[in-house]
Short mmCIF file of C-alpha atoms in Angstrom, two decimals:
data_model
loop_
_atom_site.label_atom_id
_atom_site.label_comp_id
_atom_site.label_asym_id
_atom_site.label_seq_id
_atom_site.Cartn_x
_atom_site.Cartn_y
_atom_site.Cartn_z
CA MET N 1 81.09 8.94 130.78
CA TRP N 2 77.67 9.34 128.85
CA ASN N 3 76.77 12.15 126.64
CA ILE N 4 73.15 12.96 127.21
CA LEU N 5 73.27 16.54 125.81
CA ASP N 6 72.56 17.23 122.16
CA ASP N 7 75.01 18.93 119.78
CA GLU N 8 74.17 22.41 121.26
CA GLY N 9 74.79 21.46 124.85
CA THR N 10 71.08 21.19 125.89
CA PHE N 11 68.82 18.40 126.91
CA PRO N 12 67.09 17.02 123.72
CA SER N 13 63.34 17.34 124.20
CA GLU N 14 60.99 14.44 124.07
CA MET N 15 59.95 15.35 120.50
CA ASP N 16 63.48 15.48 119.16
CA ARG N 17 64.30 11.93 120.11
CA GLN N 18 64.30 9.14 117.67
CA PRO N 19 62.40 6.20 118.73
CA GLU N 20 64.98 3.42 119.75
CA LYS N 21 65.09 0.49 117.38
CA VAL N 22 64.60 -2.77 119.38
CA ALA N 23 65.42 -6.17 118.12
CA PRO N 24 62.58 -8.58 117.99
CA VAL N 25 62.36 -10.86 120.97
CA LEU N 26 62.15 -14.62 119.40
CA PRO N 27 60.39 -17.43 121.66
CA LEU N 28 62.90 -19.86 123.29
CA PHE N 29 61.02 -23.14 122.27
CA GLY N 30 58.70 -21.68 119.62
CA ASP N 31 55.02 -21.02 120.52
CA ALA N 32 52.00 -23.29 120.07
CA ILE N 33 51.42 -22.46 116.37
CA ASP N 34 55.20 -22.27 115.47
CA ASP N 35 56.68 -25.84 115.09
CA SER N 36 60.23 -24.71 114.70
CA LEU N 37 62.93 -25.15 117.25
CA MET N 38 61.66 -27.57 119.89
CA GLY N 39 57.99 -27.12 119.73
CA TRP N 40 57.67 -30.74 119.14
CA GLN N 41 58.64 -31.43 122.78
CA GLU N 42 55.26 -30.04 123.98
CA ARG N 43 53.58 -32.66 122.05
CA ALA N 44 55.55 -35.82 122.86
CA LEU N 45 54.11 -38.33 125.10
CA CYS N 46 57.25 -38.71 127.07
CA ALA N 47 56.44 -35.01 128.56
CA GLN N 48 53.20 -36.70 130.05
CA THR N 49 55.01 -39.83 131.53
CA ASP N 50 57.78 -40.61 134.23
CA PRO N 51 60.95 -39.41 132.76
CA GLU N 52 63.00 -41.92 134.66
CA ALA N 53 61.57 -44.69 132.32
CA PHE N 54 63.59 -42.79 129.44
CA PHE N 55 66.77 -42.74 131.26
CA PRO N 56 67.23 -46.18 132.87
CA GLU N 57 70.34 -47.08 135.04
CA LYS N 58 72.83 -49.34 132.95
CA GLY N 59 71.33 -52.65 132.32
CA GLY N 60 67.90 -51.32 133.06
CA SER N 61 64.71 -52.20 131.09
CA THR N 62 64.05 -49.66 128.13
CA ARG N 63 60.89 -51.39 127.29
CA GLU N 64 58.42 -49.22 128.84
CA ALA N 65 59.96 -46.06 127.15
CA LYS N 66 60.00 -47.77 123.90
CA LYS N 67 56.39 -48.79 124.30
CA VAL N 68 55.50 -44.86 124.93
CA CYS N 69 57.51 -44.01 121.81
CA THR N 70 55.62 -46.42 119.55
CA GLY N 71 52.51 -44.26 119.84
CA CYS N 72 54.08 -40.61 119.71
CA GLU N 73 53.27 -38.43 116.92
CA VAL N 74 56.43 -36.64 117.13
CA ARG N 75 58.78 -39.60 117.22
CA SER N 76 60.53 -38.87 114.15
CA GLU N 77 61.36 -35.21 115.24
CA CYS N 78 62.66 -36.55 118.56
CA LEU N 79 65.03 -39.16 116.99
CA GLU N 80 66.35 -36.43 114.44
CA TYR N 81 66.80 -34.12 117.57
CA ALA N 82 68.86 -36.90 119.20
CA LEU N 83 70.99 -37.52 116.21
CA GLU N 84 71.53 -34.00 115.51
CA ASN N 85 72.83 -33.27 119.05
CA ASP N 86 74.62 -36.36 119.70
CA GLU N 87 72.42 -37.21 122.45
CA ARG N 88 74.36 -40.11 124.39
CA PHE N 89 71.93 -41.17 127.17
CA GLY N 90 68.25 -42.10 127.06
CA ILE N 91 65.64 -43.33 124.75
CA TRP N 92 64.81 -40.98 122.01
CA GLY N 93 62.64 -41.48 119.16
CA GLY N 94 62.24 -45.27 120.36
CA LEU N 95 65.86 -45.93 120.07
CA SER N 96 68.41 -46.34 122.80
CA GLU N 97 71.88 -44.74 122.57
CA ARG N 98 73.37 -48.00 121.29
CA GLU N 99 70.60 -48.26 118.56
CA ARG N 100 71.11 -44.76 117.59
CA ARG N 101 74.91 -45.26 117.17
CA LYS N 102 74.26 -48.19 114.85
CA LEU N 103 71.77 -46.29 112.81
CA LYS N 104 74.40 -43.43 112.28
CA ARG N 105 76.95 -45.86 111.36
CA ARG N 106 74.64 -47.19 108.64
CA VAL N 107 73.81 -43.88 107.35
CA VAL N 108 77.46 -42.57 106.99
#
């Protein structure tokens, strides 16, 4: 099973052991200072409002969500995230899924 004895067949003393090397732990969504990954979500205005406005039912109004997006400081990061991750539902960066598709077609 496990070989816990050293080369001489004895238990290694605490002084003989080498410290284990541990991989650094990375934050899942960045931290308050680090804006990488998804730190922008913490500053998004939509995080402070009703999420249902950003995911209306088919044929429902997107006006409320888009109104919130117009004043949001991370609107461009949000839109970039949605485009890169092919988000198919909801309002992201002030655009609906249909508007994001049109935008992608114009860029390509």
